[in-house]
């Protein structure tokens, strides 16, 4: 198919014309469309494949791949999990499930991070997770030092909320105040 996407799409369209209920033709045309960046057309094909063959794991996996690529984490996780239930012994589908669950958790966490300092500075979740990743992985003291350097020496508090539950990561309180 490399370099011959036009021919591949024509072949899959011919197969669909001959048998409009051939789920494999839709999923394969969708994969080619996905490679070409035709997200809407690919999604339509994957949806049609799932509609025609609800037990076709490859259709769910392909739709999950597309959803993952556009950061639709809930759809990706649901589709990978469905594919995994249909073919539980396929390792790469299990890997896709874990990858999508991890991406969803990181996205959930990113949306809920609040970092504020004494200078009135607020860091975005992206800054905390990317720029602070190196110090965060080495423990609380380096993470606090990194945050203190960015936000101000007098007061640093890092709070993360995940799925509604607050998780306290650490803080340095001004002299005389208690937490």
mmCIF file of C-alpha atoms in Angstrom:
data_model
loop_
_atom_site.group_PDB
_atom_site.id
_atom_site.type_symbol
_atom_site.label_atom_id
_atom_site.label_comp_id
_atom_site.label_asym_id
_atom_site.label_seq_id
_atom_site.Cartn_x
_atom_site.Cartn_y
_atom_site.Cartn_z
ATOM 1 C CA UNK A 1 0.000 0.000 0.000
ATOM 2 C CA UNK A 2 2.966 2.326 0.457
ATOM 3 C CA UNK A 3 2.764 4.965 -2.253
ATOM 4 C CA UNK A 4 -0.295 3.353 -3.776
ATOM 5 C CA UNK A 5 -3.049 4.677 -1.572
ATOM 6 C CA UNK A 6 -5.212 5.769 -4.520
ATOM 7 C CA UNK A 7 -5.158 2.242 -5.915
ATOM 8 C CA UNK A 8 -5.818 0.734 -2.493
ATOM 9 C CA UNK A 9 -8.831 2.957 -1.917
ATOM 10 C CA UNK A 10 -10.144 2.114 -5.394
ATOM 11 C CA UNK A 11 -9.754 -1.610 -4.642
ATOM 12 C CA UNK A 12 -11.570 -1.318 -1.319
ATOM 13 C CA UNK A 13 -14.345 0.733 -2.913
ATOM 14 C CA UNK A 14 -14.735 -1.968 -5.574
ATOM 15 C CA UNK A 15 -14.978 -4.600 -2.825
ATOM 16 C CA UNK A 16 -17.618 -2.496 -1.040
ATOM 17 C CA UNK A 17 -19.518 -2.107 -4.292
ATOM 18 C CA UNK A 18 -19.500 -5.890 -4.772
ATOM 19 C CA UNK A 19 -20.451 -6.587 -1.135
ATOM 20 C CA UNK A 20 -21.666 -3.580 0.871
ATOM 21 C CA UNK A 21 -21.732 -5.727 4.026
ATOM 22 C CA UNK A 22 -18.005 -6.585 3.880
ATOM 23 C CA UNK A 23 -16.741 -5.067 7.141
ATOM 24 C CA UNK A 24 -13.113 -5.867 6.291
ATOM 25 C CA UNK A 25 -13.249 -3.638 3.210
ATOM 26 C CA UNK A 26 -14.526 -0.699 5.277
ATOM 27 C CA UNK A 27 -11.903 -1.098 7.985
ATOM 28 C CA UNK A 28 -9.105 -1.430 5.424
ATOM 29 C CA UNK A 29 -10.292 1.595 3.468
ATOM 30 C CA UNK A 30 -10.497 3.427 6.794
ATOM 31 C CA UNK A 31 -6.908 2.510 7.599
ATOM 32 C CA UNK A 32 -5.723 3.910 4.271
ATOM 33 C CA UNK A 33 -7.780 7.057 4.808
ATOM 34 C CA UNK A 34 -6.278 7.381 8.284
ATOM 35 C CA UNK A 35 -2.760 7.134 6.815
ATOM 36 C CA UNK A 36 -3.710 9.879 4.375
ATOM 37 C CA UNK A 37 -4.961 12.133 7.178
ATOM 38 C CA UNK A 38 -8.619 11.811 6.200
ATOM 39 C CA UNK A 39 -9.826 11.517 9.782
ATOM 40 C CA UNK A 40 -13.549 11.968 9.158
ATOM 41 C CA UNK A 41 -13.635 9.473 6.286
ATOM 42 C CA UNK A 42 -11.592 6.982 8.287
ATOM 43 C CA UNK A 43 -13.907 7.323 11.285
ATOM 44 C CA UNK A 44 -16.948 6.806 9.056
ATOM 45 C CA UNK A 45 -15.389 3.625 7.680
ATOM 46 C CA UNK A 46 -14.474 2.292 11.126
ATOM 47 C CA UNK A 47 -17.961 3.056 12.432
ATOM 48 C CA UNK A 48 -19.516 1.242 9.447
ATOM 49 C CA UNK A 49 -17.251 -1.748 10.008
ATOM 50 C CA UNK A 50 -18.251 -1.935 13.682
ATOM 51 C CA UNK A 51 -21.912 -1.607 12.710
ATOM 52 C CA UNK A 52 -21.632 -4.444 10.193
ATOM 53 C CA UNK A 53 -19.496 -6.741 12.326
ATOM 54 C CA UNK A 54 -19.754 -5.977 16.061
ATOM 55 C CA UNK A 55 -17.408 -8.922 16.814
ATOM 56 C CA UNK A 56 -14.621 -7.679 14.499
ATOM 57 C CA UNK A 57 -11.808 -6.733 16.897
ATOM 58 C CA UNK A 58 -9.668 -5.100 14.200
ATOM 59 C CA UNK A 59 -12.402 -2.523 13.563
ATOM 60 C CA UNK A 60 -12.438 -1.519 17.230
ATOM 61 C CA UNK A 61 -8.665 -1.436 17.359
ATOM 62 C CA UNK A 62 -8.446 0.724 14.224
ATOM 63 C CA UNK A 63 -11.078 3.125 15.544
ATOM 64 C CA UNK A 64 -9.224 3.197 18.864
ATOM 65 C CA UNK A 65 -5.989 4.082 17.051
ATOM 66 C CA UNK A 66 -7.698 6.971 15.292
ATOM 67 C CA UNK A 67 -9.331 8.170 18.519
ATOM 68 C CA UNK A 68 -5.958 7.964 20.275
ATOM 69 C CA UNK A 69 -4.321 10.038 17.529
ATOM 70 C CA UNK A 70 -6.851 12.843 17.998
ATOM 71 C CA UNK A 71 -6.708 12.586 21.805
ATOM 72 C CA UNK A 72 -10.234 11.264 22.238
ATOM 73 C CA UNK A 73 -9.101 9.191 25.215
ATOM 74 C CA UNK A 74 -12.481 7.824 26.331
ATOM 75 C CA UNK A 75 -13.268 6.503 22.850
ATOM 76 C CA UNK A 76 -9.771 5.056 22.471
ATOM 77 C CA UNK A 77 -9.915 3.249 25.814
ATOM 78 C CA UNK A 78 -13.435 1.920 25.163
ATOM 79 C CA UNK A 79 -12.548 0.648 21.692
ATOM 80 C CA UNK A 80 -9.268 -0.952 22.765
ATOM 81 C CA UNK A 81 -11.014 -2.599 25.721
ATOM 82 C CA UNK A 82 -13.729 -3.952 23.412
ATOM 83 C CA UNK A 83 -11.073 -5.313 21.041
ATOM 84 C CA UNK A 84 -9.320 -6.830 24.047
ATOM 85 C CA UNK A 85 -12.498 -8.587 25.195
ATOM 86 C CA UNK A 86 -13.005 -9.983 21.700
ATOM 87 C CA UNK A 87 -9.428 -11.274 21.368
ATOM 88 C CA UNK A 88 -7.969 -11.363 24.888
ATOM 89 C CA UNK A 89 -4.736 -13.131 23.989
ATOM 90 C CA UNK A 90 -3.422 -10.553 21.509
ATOM 91 C CA UNK A 91 -0.539 -8.761 23.225
ATOM 92 C CA UNK A 92 -0.482 -5.629 21.073
ATOM 93 C CA UNK A 93 -4.147 -4.967 21.808
ATOM 94 C CA UNK A 94 -3.421 -5.300 25.537
ATOM 95 C CA UNK A 95 -0.554 -2.827 25.050
ATOM 96 C CA UNK A 96 -2.921 -0.422 23.287
ATOM 97 C CA UNK A 97 -5.331 -0.659 26.226
ATOM 98 C CA UNK A 98 -2.604 0.210 28.748
ATOM 99 C CA UNK A 99 -1.259 3.025 26.572
ATOM 100 C CA UNK A 100 -4.701 4.600 26.123
ATOM 101 C CA UNK A 101 -5.530 4.236 29.831
ATOM 102 C CA UNK A 102 -2.245 5.919 30.699
ATOM 103 C CA UNK A 103 -2.847 8.768 28.238
ATOM 104 C CA UNK A 104 -6.378 9.247 29.604
ATOM 105 C CA UNK A 105 -5.109 9.340 33.189
ATOM 106 C CA UNK A 106 -2.399 11.854 32.292
ATOM 107 C CA UNK A 107 -4.935 14.039 30.483
ATOM 108 C CA UNK A 108 -7.314 13.863 33.457
ATOM 109 C CA UNK A 109 -4.493 14.764 35.794
ATOM 110 C CA UNK A 110 -3.284 17.588 33.543
ATOM 111 C CA UNK A 111 -6.696 19.236 33.559
ATOM 112 C CA UNK A 112 -6.820 19.176 37.345
ATOM 113 C CA UNK A 113 -3.391 20.443 38.330
ATOM 114 C CA UNK A 114 -3.215 23.790 40.082
ATOM 115 C CA UNK A 115 0.115 25.326 40.930
ATOM 116 C CA UNK A 116 0.225 28.736 42.569
ATOM 117 C CA UNK A 117 3.058 30.665 44.145
ATOM 118 C CA UNK A 118 3.667 33.719 46.275
ATOM 119 C CA UNK A 119 4.441 35.787 43.196
ATOM 120 C CA UNK A 120 0.923 35.175 41.962
ATOM 121 C CA UNK A 121 2.319 32.915 39.272
ATOM 122 C CA UNK A 122 0.276 30.014 38.003
ATOM 123 C CA UNK A 123 1.945 27.308 35.969
ATOM 124 C CA UNK A 124 0.075 25.386 33.368
ATOM 125 C CA UNK A 125 -0.307 21.669 33.815
ATOM 126 C CA UNK A 126 1.780 21.201 30.682
ATOM 127 C CA UNK A 127 4.677 23.109 32.254
ATOM 128 C CA UNK A 128 4.447 21.106 35.453
ATOM 129 C CA UNK A 129 4.231 17.747 33.754
ATOM 130 C CA UNK A 130 6.855 18.361 31.059
ATOM 131 C CA UNK A 131 9.342 20.829 32.556
ATOM 132 C CA UNK A 132 8.947 19.446 36.045
ATOM 133 C CA UNK A 133 8.998 15.794 35.031
ATOM 134 C CA UNK A 134 12.709 15.382 35.688
ATOM 135 C CA UNK A 135 12.582 16.699 39.233
ATOM 136 C CA UNK A 136 9.219 15.140 39.981
ATOM 137 C CA UNK A 137 10.581 11.681 39.310
ATOM 138 C CA UNK A 138 13.401 12.227 41.822
ATOM 139 C CA UNK A 139 11.149 12.859 44.823
ATOM 140 C CA UNK A 140 9.447 15.612 46.771
ATOM 141 C CA UNK A 141 12.468 17.694 47.844
ATOM 142 C CA UNK A 142 13.815 18.324 44.306
ATOM 143 C CA UNK A 143 10.258 18.925 43.070
ATOM 144 C CA UNK A 144 9.676 21.535 45.787
ATOM 145 C CA UNK A 145 13.005 23.202 44.979
ATOM 146 C CA UNK A 146 12.093 23.342 41.303
ATOM 147 C CA UNK A 147 8.660 24.801 42.028
ATOM 148 C CA UNK A 148 10.083 27.258 44.583
ATOM 149 C CA UNK A 149 12.597 28.481 42.011
ATOM 150 C CA UNK A 150 9.843 29.101 39.470
ATOM 151 C CA UNK A 151 7.123 30.425 41.754
ATOM 152 C CA UNK A 152 8.912 32.244 44.536
ATOM 153 C CA UNK A 153 10.783 31.316 47.689
ATOM 154 C CA UNK A 154 8.151 32.382 50.224
ATOM 155 C CA UNK A 155 5.332 30.035 49.428
ATOM 156 C CA UNK A 156 4.876 27.093 47.146
ATOM 157 C CA UNK A 157 1.975 24.712 47.211
ATOM 158 C CA UNK A 158 1.409 21.995 44.668
ATOM 159 C CA UNK A 159 -1.985 20.339 44.638
ATOM 160 C CA UNK A 160 -3.187 17.745 42.202
ATOM 161 C CA UNK A 161 -6.738 16.549 41.931
ATOM 162 C CA UNK A 162 -7.352 13.270 40.204
ATOM 163 C CA UNK A 163 -10.882 12.026 39.671
ATOM 164 C CA UNK A 164 -12.124 14.416 42.332
ATOM 165 C CA UNK A 165 -9.703 13.305 45.044
ATOM 166 C CA UNK A 166 -7.132 15.848 46.177
ATOM 167 C CA UNK A 167 -3.556 14.626 46.387
ATOM 168 C CA UNK A 168 -1.134 16.832 48.282
ATOM 169 C CA UNK A 169 2.344 16.784 46.749
ATOM 170 C CA UNK A 170 4.110 19.244 48.977
ATOM 171 C CA UNK A 171 4.422 22.820 50.101
ATOM 172 C CA UNK A 172 6.675 25.265 51.863
ATOM 173 C CA UNK A 173 4.677 27.519 54.125
ATOM 174 C CA UNK A 174 5.693 31.048 55.076
ATOM 175 C CA UNK A 175 7.237 31.415 58.537
ATOM 176 C CA UNK A 176 4.617 31.286 61.275
ATOM 177 C CA UNK A 177 1.869 29.672 59.162
ATOM 178 C CA UNK A 178 0.761 26.098 59.492
ATOM 179 C CA UNK A 179 -0.739 23.803 56.932
#
